[in-house]
Amino acid sequence: MAHHEDFADLIDDRPDEGVFRVHRRVFTDPELFELEMKYIFESGWVFVGLASQLARPHDFFTTTIGRHQILVTRNGEGEIKAFHNSCPHKGARICQHEAGNAKLHVCPYHSWSFDSSGRNRAIKGKAAGAYSEAFEAASHDLFTVAAFGEYRGFLFASLSADVPPLEEYLGDARPLIDLIADQSPDGMELVPGSVSFTFDANWKLQLENCSDQYHFSSVHPSYLRILDRRTQRAYEGSTRNMWDVNKREEEKPGEPTGGTYNFSQGHVLNWRMPDTPEALPLYERSDELAARVGEAKRDWMFYSRNLTLFPNVQFAENASSQLRIIRPISVNRTEMRTFCIAPKGESAEARRVRIRQYEDFFNPTGLATPDDAVVYEACQEGYVSEADPWLQGYSRGMCASKPGPDRFADAIGLKPASSVSADRWLSDETIFHAYYRAWRERMVSGGKVHEGAPRQRRA
Ligand code: FES
Ligand SMILES: [Fe+2]
């Protein structure tokens, strides 16, 4: 699997014939994994963090881009920069911490030091070092990453300079980032604390599952049962029921209560109207939001929304609000780093509810995340069987997918490349097509991120 023309053969995409299938090898081939790191993660924009993580001068955090260690810092002048977290001396990873505040980063190996602008400040024993003129003339500063950008407080970086501007990469998915950022006049922040965990499966299982409505009632029945039991007992505890079974039974088949959108570059959204918007911590701001952003956008902020910005970040606003960063480690191992995000300045009570809802559902200690990880690993185990190598899980909704926006997108001027308006039962799978079209394009072109208008589906 080293020839570019072969990548296209792994995605069987024939819209005119109603066929979309993905080859199992996409999840299992270690050589493909290396190429994904090179052509997807290390050749284009990836999410690295939030500006609010760097509130003060000299605040920093570390992250990865593909296989590369990265240091992101705010310098004394207030600018945010991203560097390769690797020493120019002998390559050691310099900063070992997840986050902190430091005017100086000192390499653990031979103590070269660097300031928060990445400038080399000292070389231990330099005067006695009998260095050559050529060495003296060379830069010993940290290497900046090739491209760095911020959109509404969300930070992205690219190891390749050959990328479209960030705003163009985010493209028509930008209004969905605005729906997150505009929840407070001051933007969003991370609730202190983060969790990381690993699962023994390919990173694209996480990518897909966040957009997979179909699994919910199969994988999370215990969560649903607990919520129902709380409702029946008029439980006045910390977490309100956001999935009200009684309301669900009133719905008529065919009546749209949600849907999916595919955008250019592999970005997608799936969304659903909430059963009980008053259970959301954002509800206290309802009037303020309507006045500031208008009723249509306010209503959209109350919809359950899962947004993926390809390839490595997901915003899950359903049970509470979660930011997920996907870090592929190997073809069958993935690390997730997750944070609770919240509008700055929300009331203490809303913040309490948000954190309780968050704990309820997410993370290895929550009621949903462990169930998801178990099925990811079940898939990875099952992929070995290649009796029929083509997976059939990309077909629901094919006759419901329409080019361009639907009326819900129109209400807020959103311009997806394609839309599915869905009742509660449709559980669209064409949402995954955007991922694999972007995947194929990047793999076939050797990492080139295309520019310009969104790719239109052939209707
Ligand atoms: S590797 Fe960093 S000082 Fe030697
Ligand atoms: Fe799930």
Short mmCIF file of C-alpha atoms and ligand atoms in Angstrom, two decimals:
data_model
loop_
_atom_site.label_atom_id
_atom_site.label_comp_id
_atom_site.label_asym_id
_atom_site.label_seq_id
_atom_site.Cartn_x
_atom_site.Cartn_y
_atom_site.Cartn_z
CA MET A 1 0.00 0.00 0.00
CA ALA A 2 2.52 2.59 -1.00
CA HIS A 3 1.12 3.76 -4.29
CA HIS A 4 -1.02 6.85 -4.28
CA GLU A 5 -3.48 5.44 -6.77
CA ASP A 6 -4.32 2.68 -4.30
CA PHE A 7 -5.74 5.07 -1.70
CA ALA A 8 -8.67 5.91 -3.91
CA ASP A 9 -9.49 2.20 -4.15
CA LEU A 10 -10.03 2.01 -0.39
CA ILE A 11 -13.04 4.34 -0.54
CA ASP A 12 -15.75 3.01 -2.84
CA ASP A 13 -17.59 6.27 -3.54
CA ARG A 14 -20.13 5.99 -6.33
CA PRO A 15 -22.91 8.46 -5.49
CA ASP A 16 -24.68 7.99 -8.82
CA GLU A 17 -25.08 4.30 -8.06
CA GLY A 18 -26.00 4.81 -4.39
CA VAL A 19 -22.80 3.17 -3.17
CA PHE A 20 -20.43 4.35 -0.45
CA ARG A 21 -18.20 1.79 1.23
CA VAL A 22 -14.96 1.94 3.19
CA HIS A 23 -12.33 -0.79 3.11
CA ARG A 24 -11.43 -2.34 6.48
CA ARG A 25 -7.75 -1.81 5.78
CA VAL A 26 -8.26 1.93 6.31
CA PHE A 27 -8.45 1.05 10.03
CA THR A 28 -5.81 -1.66 10.25
CA ASP A 29 -2.85 -1.03 7.93
CA PRO A 30 0.18 0.35 9.85
CA GLU A 31 1.71 1.69 6.66
CA LEU A 32 -1.45 3.64 5.91
CA PHE A 33 -1.32 5.01 9.44
CA GLU A 34 2.17 6.42 8.86
CA LEU A 35 0.96 8.07 5.68
CA GLU A 36 -2.08 9.51 7.46
CA MET A 37 0.25 11.13 9.96
CA LYS A 38 2.35 12.54 7.14
CA TYR A 39 -0.36 13.58 4.71
CA ILE A 40 -3.21 14.52 7.04
CA PHE A 41 -1.90 15.44 10.49
CA GLU A 42 1.50 16.83 9.53
CA SER A 43 0.58 18.52 6.25
CA GLY A 44 -2.40 20.64 7.20
CA TRP A 45 -4.27 22.56 9.87
CA VAL A 46 -4.91 20.77 13.15
CA PHE A 47 -6.50 22.09 16.32
CA VAL A 48 -4.04 22.72 19.15
CA GLY A 49 -5.97 24.45 21.94
CA LEU A 50 -7.83 27.50 23.22
CA ALA A 51 -6.40 30.99 23.62
CA SER A 52 -7.99 31.01 27.09
CA GLN A 53 -5.45 28.35 28.10
CA LEU A 54 -2.86 31.11 27.72
CA ALA A 55 -4.55 33.93 29.60
CA ARG A 56 -1.40 35.54 31.06
CA PRO A 57 2.00 36.42 29.54
CA HIS A 58 4.36 33.40 29.57
CA ASP A 59 1.52 30.87 29.99
CA PHE A 60 2.21 27.76 27.93
CA PHE A 61 0.85 24.32 27.12
CA THR A 62 2.29 21.39 25.22
CA THR A 63 0.56 19.28 22.62
CA THR A 64 1.32 17.21 19.54
CA ILE A 65 0.81 17.60 15.81
CA GLY A 66 0.88 14.12 14.35
CA ARG A 67 4.05 12.61 15.77
CA HIS A 68 5.64 15.98 16.60
CA GLN A 69 5.96 17.49 20.07
CA ILE A 70 4.72 21.10 20.16
CA LEU A 71 5.04 23.94 22.68
CA VAL A 72 2.50 26.78 22.51
CA THR A 73 3.32 29.91 24.54
CA ARG A 74 2.16 33.46 25.04
CA ASN A 75 5.20 35.73 25.13
CA GLY A 76 5.84 38.89 27.16
CA GLU A 77 4.25 41.03 24.43
CA GLY A 78 1.07 38.96 24.52
CA GLU A 79 1.55 37.16 21.20
CA ILE A 80 0.82 33.43 20.97
CA LYS A 81 3.35 31.29 19.12
CA ALA A 82 3.78 27.59 18.50
CA PHE A 83 7.18 25.88 18.40
CA HIS A 84 8.59 22.45 17.85
CA ASN A 85 9.22 21.24 21.38
CA SER A 86 12.60 19.82 20.42
CA CYS A 87 15.97 21.22 21.33
CA PRO A 88 18.20 22.59 18.53
CA HIS A 89 21.17 21.11 20.44
CA LYS A 90 20.50 17.37 20.38
CA GLY A 91 16.80 17.20 19.81
CA ALA A 92 15.49 16.50 23.32
CA ARG A 93 11.93 17.39 24.16
CA ILE A 94 12.44 20.61 26.11
CA CYS A 95 9.21 21.28 27.97
CA GLN A 96 7.97 18.23 29.87
CA HIS A 97 4.86 19.81 31.41
CA GLU A 98 1.30 19.75 30.17
CA ALA A 99 0.78 23.43 30.98
CA GLY A 100 2.10 26.20 33.18
CA ASN A 101 3.70 29.63 33.24
CA ALA A 102 7.40 30.07 32.49
CA LYS A 103 9.53 32.94 31.22
CA LEU A 104 12.25 30.43 30.51
CA HIS A 105 12.19 26.85 29.27
CA VAL A 106 15.36 24.95 30.15
CA CYS A 107 16.25 21.80 28.27
CA PRO A 108 16.68 18.84 30.64
CA TYR A 109 19.67 17.43 28.76
CA HIS A 110 22.41 20.15 28.63
CA SER A 111 20.47 23.15 29.99
CA TRP A 112 20.18 25.32 26.90
CA SER A 113 17.40 27.78 27.69
CA PHE A 114 14.71 29.51 25.65
CA ASP A 115 12.34 32.35 26.46
CA SER A 116 8.60 32.48 25.85
CA SER A 117 9.27 33.91 22.37
CA GLY A 118 11.33 30.82 21.56
CA ARG A 119 14.60 32.76 21.55
CA ASN A 120 17.69 31.00 22.80
CA ARG A 121 18.76 32.84 25.97
CA ALA A 122 21.74 30.83 27.09
CA ILE A 123 24.04 28.05 26.03
CA LYS A 124 25.63 26.51 29.09
CA GLY A 125 29.42 27.08 29.16
CA LYS A 126 29.34 28.95 25.86
CA ALA A 127 32.50 31.03 26.40
CA ALA A 128 34.58 27.96 27.13
CA GLY A 129 33.06 26.00 24.25
CA ALA A 130 35.56 26.85 21.48
CA TYR A 131 32.67 27.16 19.05
CA SER A 132 33.29 27.96 15.39
CA GLU A 133 32.24 31.24 13.75
CA ALA A 134 29.67 29.35 11.76
CA PHE A 135 28.09 28.09 14.97
CA GLU A 136 28.12 31.61 16.45
CA ALA A 137 26.39 32.93 13.33
CA ALA A 138 23.67 30.29 13.32
CA SER A 139 20.31 30.70 15.06
CA HIS A 140 19.86 28.55 18.17
CA ASP A 141 16.23 29.56 18.65
CA LEU A 142 13.32 27.14 18.71
CA PHE A 143 11.78 26.33 15.35
CA THR A 144 8.37 27.90 14.93
CA VAL A 145 5.68 25.77 13.31
CA ALA A 146 5.11 26.69 9.68
CA ALA A 147 1.62 28.16 10.12
CA PHE A 148 -0.35 29.24 13.15
CA GLY A 149 -3.79 30.80 13.37
CA GLU A 150 -6.57 31.72 15.76
CA TYR A 151 -10.28 31.78 15.05
CA ARG A 152 -12.57 33.13 17.81
CA GLY A 153 -10.14 31.95 20.50
CA PHE A 154 -9.59 28.50 18.95
CA LEU A 155 -5.96 27.86 18.00
CA PHE A 156 -4.79 25.86 15.00
CA ALA A 157 -1.34 25.09 13.62
CA SER A 158 0.20 23.43 10.60
CA LEU A 159 3.63 21.92 10.09
CA SER A 160 3.36 22.80 6.41
CA ALA A 161 3.28 26.39 5.13
CA ASP A 162 1.57 25.16 1.98
CA VAL A 163 -1.97 25.45 3.36
CA PRO A 164 -4.89 27.75 2.61
CA PRO A 165 -5.49 30.52 5.19
CA LEU A 166 -7.11 29.14 8.37
CA GLU A 167 -10.41 30.95 7.74
CA GLU A 168 -10.62 29.32 4.36
CA TYR A 169 -9.81 25.89 5.78
CA LEU A 170 -12.61 26.24 8.35
CA GLY A 171 -14.73 27.56 5.52
CA ASP A 172 -18.49 27.26 5.87
CA ALA A 173 -18.13 25.49 9.23
CA ARG A 174 -17.10 28.83 10.79
CA PRO A 175 -20.64 29.89 11.78
CA LEU A 176 -20.79 26.70 13.86
CA ILE A 177 -17.68 27.77 15.76
CA ASP A 178 -19.37 31.16 16.21
CA LEU A 179 -22.35 29.38 17.80
CA ILE A 180 -19.95 28.12 20.45
CA ALA A 181 -17.92 31.31 20.87
CA ASP A 182 -20.98 33.59 20.98
CA GLN A 183 -22.53 31.82 23.97
CA SER A 184 -20.93 34.54 26.07
CA PRO A 185 -19.98 38.08 25.02
CA ASP A 186 -16.52 37.17 26.36
CA GLY A 187 -16.19 33.81 24.56
CA MET A 188 -15.52 30.34 25.92
CA GLU A 189 -13.09 29.00 28.48
CA LEU A 190 -11.91 25.63 29.68
CA VAL A 191 -13.28 24.51 33.00
CA PRO A 192 -10.11 23.69 34.97
CA GLY A 193 -8.96 20.11 34.70
CA SER A 194 -8.62 17.77 31.77
CA VAL A 195 -8.74 14.04 31.28
CA SER A 196 -6.80 11.88 28.92
CA PHE A 197 -7.44 8.24 28.17
CA THR A 198 -6.54 5.74 25.50
CA PHE A 199 -8.40 3.05 23.63
CA ASP A 200 -7.02 0.20 21.56
CA ALA A 201 -8.54 1.13 18.24
CA ASN A 202 -8.00 3.37 15.25
CA TRP A 203 -8.49 7.13 15.63
CA LYS A 204 -11.17 7.25 12.94
CA LEU A 205 -13.53 5.27 15.18
CA GLN A 206 -13.67 8.30 17.47
CA LEU A 207 -14.03 10.58 14.47
CA GLU A 208 -17.04 8.60 13.27
CA ASN A 209 -18.68 7.82 16.60
CA CYS A 210 -19.12 11.47 17.52
CA SER A 211 -21.23 11.81 14.37
CA ASP A 212 -23.02 8.48 14.80
CA GLN A 213 -26.59 8.82 16.03
CA TYR A 214 -27.32 5.19 15.16
CA HIS A 215 -25.32 3.70 18.03
CA PHE A 216 -26.86 5.70 20.84
CA SER A 217 -29.76 3.49 21.89
CA SER A 218 -27.64 0.32 21.42
CA VAL A 219 -24.51 1.39 23.27
CA HIS A 220 -25.90 3.67 25.99
CA PRO A 221 -29.09 2.02 27.32
CA SER A 222 -27.83 2.10 30.89
CA TYR A 223 -27.41 5.87 30.69
CA LEU A 224 -30.91 6.29 29.24
CA ARG A 225 -32.38 4.00 31.91
CA ILE A 226 -30.75 5.96 34.71
CA LEU A 227 -32.09 9.23 33.33
CA ASP A 228 -35.58 7.77 33.02
CA ARG A 229 -35.46 6.45 36.55
CA ARG A 230 -34.46 9.86 37.83
CA THR A 231 -37.38 11.44 35.96
CA GLN A 232 -39.87 8.90 37.32
CA ARG A 233 -38.75 9.56 40.86
CA ALA A 234 -38.92 13.31 40.30
CA TYR A 235 -35.30 13.20 41.26
CA GLU A 236 -34.27 16.69 42.34
CA GLY A 237 -30.60 15.89 42.15
CA SER A 238 -27.84 17.54 40.27
CA THR A 239 -28.47 16.37 36.70
CA ARG A 240 -31.62 17.14 34.74
CA ASN A 241 -32.89 14.76 32.11
CA MET A 242 -32.12 16.06 28.65
CA TRP A 243 -33.62 13.10 26.85
CA ASP A 244 -37.25 12.98 27.84
CA VAL A 245 -38.83 9.69 26.72
CA ASN A 246 -42.37 11.02 27.02
CA LYS A 247 -41.65 13.81 24.56
CA ARG A 248 -39.96 11.38 22.22
CA GLU A 249 -43.11 9.26 21.96
CA GLU A 250 -45.09 12.27 20.74
CA GLU A 251 -42.92 12.62 17.65
CA LYS A 252 -44.19 11.60 14.26
CA PRO A 253 -42.00 9.70 11.81
CA GLY A 254 -40.84 11.91 8.97
CA GLU A 255 -40.99 15.12 11.00
CA PRO A 256 -37.46 16.56 11.08
CA THR A 257 -36.12 17.03 14.59
CA GLY A 258 -32.46 17.12 13.64
CA GLY A 259 -30.07 16.26 10.89
CA THR A 260 -26.55 16.31 9.56
CA TYR A 261 -24.43 18.63 7.44
CA ASN A 262 -21.30 17.91 5.45
CA PHE A 263 -18.86 20.71 4.74
CA SER A 264 -15.76 21.10 2.64
CA GLN A 265 -12.43 19.75 4.04
CA GLY A 266 -14.10 16.94 6.02
CA HIS A 267 -15.85 19.08 8.65
CA VAL A 268 -19.30 17.84 9.74
CA LEU A 269 -22.14 18.58 12.13
CA ASN A 270 -24.92 16.40 13.49
CA TRP A 271 -27.64 18.06 15.52
CA ARG A 272 -30.92 17.42 17.29
CA MET A 273 -33.61 19.52 18.90
CA PRO A 274 -33.43 19.12 22.68
CA ASP A 275 -36.32 17.58 24.57
CA THR A 276 -35.86 19.87 27.52
CA PRO A 277 -33.90 23.03 26.68
CA GLU A 278 -34.65 24.32 30.18
CA ALA A 279 -32.32 21.59 31.51
CA LEU A 280 -29.36 23.21 29.74
CA PRO A 281 -27.02 25.43 31.74
CA LEU A 282 -27.18 27.97 28.91
CA TYR A 283 -30.93 28.40 29.47
CA GLU A 284 -30.38 31.19 32.01
CA ARG A 285 -28.99 33.34 29.17
CA SER A 286 -31.86 32.74 26.79
CA ASP A 287 -33.12 36.33 26.66
CA GLU A 288 -29.69 37.88 26.61
CA LEU A 289 -28.67 35.58 23.74
CA ALA A 290 -31.80 36.34 21.71
CA ALA A 291 -31.11 40.06 22.08
CA ARG A 292 -27.44 39.73 21.19
CA VAL A 293 -27.37 37.11 18.40
CA GLY A 294 -31.06 36.86 17.39
CA GLU A 295 -33.61 34.16 18.12
CA ALA A 296 -32.60 31.81 15.31
CA LYS A 297 -29.00 31.55 16.49
CA ARG A 298 -30.12 31.39 20.11
CA ASP A 299 -32.36 28.42 19.28
CA TRP A 300 -29.48 26.74 17.47
CA MET A 301 -27.30 27.15 20.58
CA PHE A 302 -29.88 25.04 22.44
CA TYR A 303 -29.82 22.26 19.85
CA SER A 304 -27.64 19.26 20.69
CA ARG A 305 -24.70 19.61 18.36
CA ASN A 306 -21.64 17.52 17.60
CA LEU A 307 -19.16 19.40 15.44
CA THR A 308 -16.03 17.79 14.02
CA LEU A 309 -13.32 19.90 12.47
CA PHE A 310 -11.26 17.43 10.49
CA PRO A 311 -9.02 15.82 11.46
CA ASN A 312 -8.58 16.13 15.21
CA VAL A 313 -11.12 18.15 17.16
CA GLN A 314 -14.71 17.61 18.20
CA PHE A 315 -17.09 19.87 20.09
CA ALA A 316 -19.86 17.84 21.68
CA GLU A 317 -22.65 20.03 22.98
CA ASN A 318 -25.27 17.55 24.10
CA ALA A 319 -24.89 16.38 27.66
CA SER A 320 -22.96 19.43 28.84
CA SER A 321 -20.21 20.72 26.53
CA GLN A 322 -17.06 18.85 25.71
CA LEU A 323 -13.95 19.59 23.71
CA ARG A 324 -12.18 16.47 22.45
CA ILE A 325 -8.75 16.35 20.91
CA ILE A 326 -7.90 13.16 19.07
CA ARG A 327 -4.27 12.01 19.10
CA PRO A 328 -3.57 8.94 17.02
CA ILE A 329 -0.71 6.94 18.56
CA SER A 330 -0.62 3.92 16.26
CA VAL A 331 -2.96 2.22 13.83
CA ASN A 332 -4.77 0.52 16.74
CA ARG A 333 -4.20 2.91 19.62
CA THR A 334 -5.55 6.42 20.20
CA GLU A 335 -5.29 8.95 22.98
CA MET A 336 -8.12 11.34 23.72
CA ARG A 337 -7.70 14.53 25.68
CA THR A 338 -10.99 16.01 26.79
CA PHE A 339 -12.05 19.21 28.49
CA CYS A 340 -15.29 20.72 29.67
CA ILE A 341 -15.77 24.07 27.96
CA ALA A 342 -18.11 26.77 29.19
CA PRO A 343 -19.17 30.34 28.40
CA LYS A 344 -17.13 32.82 30.38
CA GLY A 345 -19.14 34.52 33.11
CA GLU A 346 -21.97 31.97 33.47
CA SER A 347 -23.62 31.82 36.91
CA ALA A 348 -22.25 29.54 39.60
CA GLU A 349 -25.44 27.46 39.43
CA ALA A 350 -25.20 27.02 35.64
CA ARG A 351 -21.55 26.07 35.97
CA ARG A 352 -22.43 23.53 38.65
CA VAL A 353 -25.11 21.95 36.44
CA ARG A 354 -22.73 21.91 33.48
CA ILE A 355 -20.02 20.12 35.45
CA ARG A 356 -22.50 17.60 36.92
CA GLN A 357 -23.94 16.83 33.46
CA TYR A 358 -20.41 16.54 32.14
CA GLU A 359 -19.34 14.04 34.79
CA ASP A 360 -22.52 12.07 34.27
CA PHE A 361 -21.97 11.35 30.61
CA PHE A 362 -18.32 11.86 29.64
CA ASN A 363 -14.88 10.54 30.48
CA PRO A 364 -13.71 7.13 31.71
CA THR A 365 -15.72 7.73 34.90
CA GLY A 366 -18.90 8.76 33.05
CA LEU A 367 -21.81 6.67 31.85
CA ALA A 368 -21.16 6.95 28.11
CA THR A 369 -17.47 7.19 27.25
CA PRO A 370 -16.49 3.69 28.52
CA ASP A 371 -19.30 2.10 26.50
CA ASP A 372 -18.07 3.87 23.37
CA ALA A 373 -14.47 2.76 23.95
CA VAL A 374 -15.62 -0.86 24.28
CA VAL A 375 -17.32 -0.83 20.89
CA TYR A 376 -14.35 0.89 19.24
CA GLU A 377 -12.21 -1.99 20.42
CA ALA A 378 -14.84 -4.49 19.26
CA CYS A 379 -14.60 -2.96 15.79
CA GLN A 380 -10.82 -3.08 15.79
CA GLU A 381 -10.96 -6.77 16.73
CA GLY A 382 -13.59 -7.45 14.10
CA TYR A 383 -11.73 -5.70 11.26
CA VAL A 384 -9.29 -8.61 11.04
CA SER A 385 -11.97 -10.58 9.23
CA GLU A 386 -11.75 -9.57 5.61
CA ALA A 387 -14.19 -12.16 4.22
CA ASP A 388 -15.90 -9.12 2.76
CA PRO A 389 -13.46 -6.25 3.24
CA TRP A 390 -16.06 -3.56 2.47
CA LEU A 391 -17.87 -2.02 5.44
CA GLN A 392 -21.55 -1.25 4.92
CA GLY A 393 -21.92 1.42 7.61
CA TYR A 394 -22.06 4.42 5.32
CA SER A 395 -25.43 3.87 3.67
CA ARG A 396 -28.21 5.14 5.93
CA GLY A 397 -29.60 8.42 4.67
CA MET A 398 -28.26 8.14 1.13
CA CYS A 399 -31.71 8.84 -0.31
CA ALA A 400 -32.25 11.72 2.14
CA SER A 401 -29.03 13.64 1.46
CA LYS A 402 -29.57 16.84 -0.54
CA PRO A 403 -26.98 19.24 -1.92
CA GLY A 404 -26.75 22.58 -0.11
CA PRO A 405 -28.54 23.81 3.01
CA ASP A 406 -31.93 22.70 4.41
CA ARG A 407 -34.42 25.08 6.02
CA PHE A 408 -32.74 24.77 9.43
CA ALA A 409 -29.38 25.78 7.97
CA ASP A 410 -31.06 28.60 6.05
CA ALA A 411 -32.46 29.97 9.32
CA ILE A 412 -28.94 30.99 10.38
CA GLY A 413 -27.33 31.41 6.96
CA LEU A 414 -25.32 28.20 7.25
CA LYS A 415 -24.04 26.87 3.91
CA PRO A 416 -23.20 23.16 4.12
CA ALA A 417 -22.20 21.29 0.96
CA SER A 418 -24.97 18.76 1.70
CA SER A 419 -27.74 18.28 4.25
CA VAL A 420 -29.90 15.56 5.71
CA SER A 421 -33.03 16.63 7.59
CA ALA A 422 -33.85 13.72 9.89
CA ASP A 423 -36.54 12.47 12.21
CA ARG A 424 -35.44 10.69 15.35
CA TRP A 425 -35.15 7.36 13.58
CA LEU A 426 -33.17 8.13 10.42
CA SER A 427 -29.68 8.16 12.01
CA ASP A 428 -27.87 9.34 8.93
CA GLU A 429 -24.55 7.78 7.91
CA THR A 430 -23.79 9.99 4.90
CA ILE A 431 -22.23 12.37 7.44
CA PHE A 432 -19.16 10.10 7.35
CA HIS A 433 -18.74 10.61 3.61
CA ALA A 434 -17.21 14.03 4.23
CA TYR A 435 -14.49 12.44 6.38
CA TYR A 436 -13.52 9.86 3.80
CA ARG A 437 -13.67 12.23 0.85
CA ALA A 438 -11.29 14.56 2.68
CA TRP A 439 -9.18 11.56 3.73
CA ARG A 440 -8.92 10.26 0.17
CA GLU A 441 -8.14 13.68 -1.23
CA ARG A 442 -5.33 14.29 1.23
CA MET A 443 -3.87 10.80 0.83
CA VAL A 444 -4.03 10.80 -2.96
CA SER A 445 -2.55 14.30 -3.29
CA GLY A 446 0.25 13.57 -0.81
CA GLY A 447 -1.01 16.01 1.78
CA LYS A 448 -2.11 18.88 -0.40
CA VAL A 449 -5.01 20.73 1.24
CA HIS A 450 -7.27 21.98 -1.51
CA GLU A 451 -8.37 25.58 -1.64
CA GLY A 452 -11.48 27.32 -2.81
CA ALA A 453 -15.15 26.49 -2.93
CA PRO A 454 -16.68 23.49 -1.16
CA ARG A 455 -16.85 20.29 -3.13
CA GLN A 456 -20.43 19.72 -4.21
CA ARG A 457 -21.89 16.25 -4.07
CA ARG A 458 -23.14 14.96 -7.34
CA ALA A 459 -26.87 14.84 -6.71
S1 FES B 1 19.58 18.49 23.94
FE1 FES B 1 18.87 20.32 24.75
S2 FES B 1 20.59 21.18 25.69
FE2 FES B 1 21.34 19.37 24.82
FE FE B 2 -21.59 7.06 22.32
#
